[in-house]
Amino acid sequence: MVDYDAAVAAVQDPNADPILLAKIAYENPEFGANVAVNPRCYPGLKRWIAEFGDERARETLAQYGFTADAFGGPVQDQEAPEQAAQQAAEQQPADAYAADQYVAAQQTAAVQTAAAQPAADQYAAQQPAAQAAFEEPVATNPYGFTAEQALTTTDQMQIAQIAQYAPELRACIARNPNTYPALIEWLGQLGDPAINAALAFRQ
């Protein structure tokens, strides 16, 4: 949980880490409006706030012309939160915080159904033979993130969540052509050989 003082500082920082902003918006809904107007708030996060943020956050985004409809409709259907909650209960994560994160991950994954497959096919077709030699790591996270998602998703919110909650898939995130520059820079600072090799593949 991001503490209050850290959240205040982050939402006022024009160079704030987008992953931190997403974490604040999820854990501290009262900061949703502040996160929404931060220059580092990326479109996927604005979409999430427009759909799930509190009234003040939604009104703030609406003033700038951002609404859930403007992003192409609701993030998921009405049954998705109930299904995600049921799946979270079946998975039985270690604590309540993990359960909350699992539900959020499932809600975000619901966005990918129609749009992700063409992107995945295009990505696979464009990769040189060296890509075939890449050994996908085994996904061990409790949130259902897969190596294929990490390699191909175009949703910036999901990319941030995978980087934070599925560390075994960070090498895949490093290879994903849609991963945003601030996260690429952060991955390069981790000193992980597999991640460094993946980053070298991008160049």
Tab-separated table of C-alpha atoms in Angstrom:
chain	number	residue	atom	x	y	z
A	1	MET	CA	0.000	0.000	0.000
A	2	VAL	CA	1.374	3.413	-0.978
A	3	ASP	CA	1.311	5.689	2.076
A	4	TYR	CA	-0.484	9.035	1.946
A	5	ASP	CA	2.609	11.278	1.857
A	6	ALA	CA	4.229	9.210	-0.904
A	7	ALA	CA	1.010	9.312	-2.916
A	8	VAL	CA	0.771	13.108	-2.558
A	9	ALA	CA	4.363	13.518	-3.729
A	10	ALA	CA	3.948	11.123	-6.660
A	11	VAL	CA	0.783	12.632	-8.117
A	12	GLN	CA	2.440	16.075	-8.062
A	13	ASP	CA	5.643	14.832	-9.732
A	14	PRO	CA	5.592	15.459	-13.515
A	15	ASN	CA	8.209	12.696	-13.871
A	16	ALA	CA	6.419	10.138	-11.689
A	17	ASP	CA	6.817	6.437	-12.469
A	18	PRO	CA	3.715	5.339	-14.446
A	19	ILE	CA	3.668	2.038	-12.536
A	20	LEU	CA	3.522	3.939	-9.239
A	21	LEU	CA	0.697	6.125	-10.558
A	22	ALA	CA	-1.276	3.015	-11.516
A	23	LYS	CA	-0.686	1.552	-8.060
A	24	ILE	CA	-1.872	4.780	-6.401
A	25	ALA	CA	-5.005	4.957	-8.570
A	26	TYR	CA	-5.879	1.373	-7.643
A	27	GLU	CA	-5.076	1.513	-3.916
A	28	ASN	CA	-6.017	5.157	-3.191
A	29	PRO	CA	-9.146	6.025	-5.209
A	30	GLU	CA	-9.275	9.479	-3.618
A	31	PHE	CA	-6.158	10.364	-5.650
A	32	GLY	CA	-7.760	9.271	-8.939
A	33	ALA	CA	-8.396	12.819	-10.153
A	34	ASN	CA	-4.801	13.836	-9.343
A	35	VAL	CA	-3.401	10.778	-11.122
A	36	ALA	CA	-5.610	11.460	-14.167
A	37	VAL	CA	-4.121	14.929	-14.765
A	38	ASN	CA	-0.497	13.862	-14.191
A	39	PRO	CA	1.423	14.082	-17.504
A	40	ARG	CA	2.750	10.551	-16.933
A	41	CYS	CA	-0.765	9.081	-16.740
A	42	TYR	CA	-0.845	6.930	-19.885
A	43	PRO	CA	-4.025	6.244	-21.938
A	44	GLY	CA	-4.614	2.765	-20.522
A	45	LEU	CA	-4.583	4.135	-16.986
A	46	LYS	CA	-6.924	6.987	-17.937
A	47	ARG	CA	-9.279	4.449	-19.427
A	48	TRP	CA	-9.227	2.409	-16.219
A	49	ILE	CA	-9.891	5.530	-14.092
A	50	ALA	CA	-12.697	6.629	-16.435
A	51	GLU	CA	-14.357	3.248	-15.881
A	52	PHE	CA	-13.567	2.467	-12.240
A	53	GLY	CA	-12.462	5.745	-10.614
A	54	ASP	CA	-14.533	7.704	-8.111
A	55	GLU	CA	-16.975	10.395	-9.231
A	56	ARG	CA	-14.462	13.246	-8.898
A	57	ALA	CA	-11.891	11.391	-11.007
A	58	ARG	CA	-14.434	10.609	-13.729
A	59	GLU	CA	-15.638	14.221	-13.762
A	60	THR	CA	-12.056	15.456	-14.035
A	61	LEU	CA	-11.371	13.201	-17.020
A	62	ALA	CA	-14.696	14.181	-18.600
A	63	GLN	CA	-13.590	17.840	-18.529
A	64	TYR	CA	-10.657	16.824	-20.739
A	65	GLY	CA	-12.908	14.795	-23.024
A	66	PHE	CA	-11.942	11.405	-21.606
A	67	THR	CA	-14.862	9.096	-20.774
A	68	ALA	CA	-15.284	5.328	-20.795
A	69	ASP	CA	-17.209	5.656	-24.084
A	70	ALA	CA	-14.410	7.737	-25.593
A	71	PHE	CA	-12.040	4.807	-25.061
A	72	GLY	CA	-14.313	2.408	-26.925
A	73	GLY	CA	-16.782	1.378	-24.236
A	74	PRO	CA	-16.560	-0.334	-20.862
A	75	VAL	CA	-13.400	-2.148	-19.903
A	76	GLN	CA	-15.333	-5.401	-19.373
A	77	ASP	CA	-18.876	-6.707	-19.242
A	78	GLN	CA	-20.990	-6.529	-16.095
A	79	GLU	CA	-20.364	-10.149	-15.152
A	80	ALA	CA	-16.587	-9.875	-15.238
A	81	PRO	CA	-16.070	-8.501	-11.686
A	82	GLU	CA	-18.189	-11.302	-10.226
A	83	GLN	CA	-16.362	-13.911	-12.269
A	84	ALA	CA	-12.996	-12.446	-11.284
A	85	ALA	CA	-13.969	-12.460	-7.603
A	86	GLN	CA	-15.051	-16.099	-7.867
A	87	GLN	CA	-11.807	-17.025	-9.599
A	88	ALA	CA	-9.831	-15.184	-6.922
A	89	ALA	CA	-11.618	-17.170	-4.219
A	90	GLU	CA	-10.865	-20.435	-6.044
A	91	GLN	CA	-7.207	-19.540	-6.433
A	92	GLN	CA	-7.019	-18.633	-2.727
A	93	PRO	CA	-4.135	-16.131	-2.850
A	94	ALA	CA	-2.070	-15.820	0.291
A	95	ASP	CA	-3.737	-12.680	1.635
A	96	ALA	CA	-6.491	-10.166	0.971
A	97	TYR	CA	-4.161	-7.743	-0.811
A	98	ALA	CA	-3.115	-10.437	-3.274
A	99	ALA	CA	-6.776	-11.281	-3.838
A	100	ASP	CA	-7.528	-7.643	-4.676
A	101	GLN	CA	-4.627	-7.554	-7.114
A	102	TYR	CA	-5.757	-10.815	-8.691
A	103	VAL	CA	-9.245	-9.411	-9.296
A	104	ALA	CA	-7.756	-6.270	-10.851
A	105	ALA	CA	-5.526	-8.376	-13.090
A	106	GLN	CA	-8.494	-10.456	-14.251
A	107	GLN	CA	-10.516	-7.325	-15.000
A	108	THR	CA	-7.659	-5.902	-17.054
A	109	ALA	CA	-7.160	-9.203	-18.906
A	110	ALA	CA	-10.799	-9.090	-20.034
A	111	VAL	CA	-9.908	-6.156	-22.297
A	112	GLN	CA	-7.528	-8.273	-24.357
A	113	THR	CA	-9.919	-10.813	-25.882
A	114	ALA	CA	-10.621	-9.350	-29.335
A	115	ALA	CA	-7.790	-6.859	-29.778
A	116	ALA	CA	-4.810	-8.860	-28.531
A	117	GLN	CA	-4.898	-11.788	-30.965
A	118	PRO	CA	-4.313	-9.777	-34.170
A	119	ALA	CA	-1.471	-7.966	-32.392
A	120	ALA	CA	-0.029	-11.301	-31.269
A	121	ASP	CA	-0.221	-12.726	-34.789
A	122	GLN	CA	1.420	-9.629	-36.262
A	123	TYR	CA	4.154	-9.694	-33.622
A	124	ALA	CA	4.930	-13.360	-34.284
A	125	ALA	CA	5.063	-12.808	-38.049
A	126	GLN	CA	7.499	-9.907	-37.751
A	127	GLN	CA	10.034	-11.566	-35.455
A	128	PRO	CA	13.316	-12.888	-36.917
A	129	ALA	CA	14.460	-16.486	-36.458
A	130	ALA	CA	16.324	-15.507	-33.272
A	131	GLN	CA	12.970	-15.127	-31.545
A	132	ALA	CA	12.318	-18.844	-31.983
A	133	ALA	CA	15.350	-19.609	-29.813
A	134	PHE	CA	13.921	-17.605	-26.923
A	135	GLU	CA	12.803	-19.947	-24.168
A	136	GLU	CA	9.642	-18.646	-22.577
A	137	PRO	CA	9.825	-18.709	-18.783
A	138	VAL	CA	7.317	-20.750	-16.807
A	139	ALA	CA	4.636	-18.475	-15.356
A	140	THR	CA	4.475	-18.990	-11.578
A	141	ASN	CA	2.504	-15.893	-10.525
A	142	PRO	CA	-0.900	-16.380	-8.824
A	143	TYR	CA	-2.651	-13.815	-11.048
A	144	GLY	CA	-2.902	-15.848	-14.244
A	145	PHE	CA	-0.433	-13.791	-16.306
A	146	THR	CA	1.181	-15.856	-19.088
A	147	ALA	CA	4.380	-15.515	-21.087
A	148	GLU	CA	2.314	-14.983	-24.255
A	149	GLN	CA	0.486	-12.060	-22.631
A	150	ALA	CA	3.765	-10.547	-21.470
A	151	LEU	CA	5.238	-10.818	-24.971
A	152	THR	CA	2.266	-9.471	-26.939
A	153	THR	CA	-0.152	-7.379	-24.851
A	154	THR	CA	-0.669	-3.795	-25.977
A	155	ASP	CA	-2.394	-2.716	-22.739
A	156	GLN	CA	0.002	-0.486	-20.773
A	157	MET	CA	-1.849	-1.116	-17.494
A	158	GLN	CA	-1.439	-4.857	-17.929
A	159	ILE	CA	2.237	-4.458	-18.876
A	160	ALA	CA	2.812	-2.527	-15.627
A	161	GLN	CA	0.947	-5.161	-13.595
A	162	ILE	CA	2.927	-8.033	-15.122
A	163	ALA	CA	6.211	-6.243	-14.407
A	164	GLN	CA	5.179	-5.680	-10.791
A	165	TYR	CA	3.381	-8.897	-9.903
A	166	ALA	CA	4.954	-11.500	-12.226
A	167	PRO	CA	8.734	-10.978	-11.931
A	168	GLU	CA	9.409	-14.281	-13.710
A	169	LEU	CA	7.894	-12.725	-16.872
A	170	ARG	CA	9.966	-9.521	-16.889
A	171	ALA	CA	12.231	-10.864	-19.654
A	172	CYS	CA	9.112	-11.273	-21.807
A	173	ILE	CA	7.991	-7.717	-20.974
A	174	ALA	CA	11.456	-6.535	-22.020
A	175	ARG	CA	10.893	-8.138	-25.460
A	176	ASN	CA	7.368	-6.761	-25.884
A	177	PRO	CA	7.529	-3.973	-28.513
A	178	ASN	CA	4.657	-2.183	-26.760
A	179	THR	CA	6.421	-1.766	-23.395
A	180	TYR	CA	6.716	1.945	-22.597
A	181	PRO	CA	10.179	3.621	-22.311
A	182	ALA	CA	10.086	4.352	-18.552
A	183	LEU	CA	9.528	0.665	-17.803
A	184	ILE	CA	12.261	-0.410	-20.238
A	185	GLU	CA	14.657	1.909	-18.417
A	186	TRP	CA	13.631	0.433	-15.049
A	187	LEU	CA	14.093	-3.132	-16.311
A	188	GLY	CA	17.586	-2.251	-17.491
A	189	GLN	CA	18.524	-1.182	-13.960
A	190	LEU	CA	17.666	-4.574	-12.419
A	191	GLY	CA	20.897	-6.250	-13.545
A	192	ASP	CA	19.159	-9.498	-14.517
A	193	PRO	CA	21.064	-11.374	-17.283
A	194	ALA	CA	17.889	-12.735	-18.910
A	195	ILE	CA	16.306	-9.279	-18.932
A	196	ASN	CA	19.493	-7.703	-20.306
A	197	ALA	CA	19.563	-10.283	-23.126
A	198	ALA	CA	15.927	-9.496	-23.915
A	199	LEU	CA	16.643	-5.768	-23.945
A	200	ALA	CA	19.559	-6.337	-26.317
A	201	PHE	CA	17.139	-8.152	-28.641
A	202	ARG	CA	15.082	-4.938	-28.931
A	203	GLN	CA	18.009	-2.975	-30.405
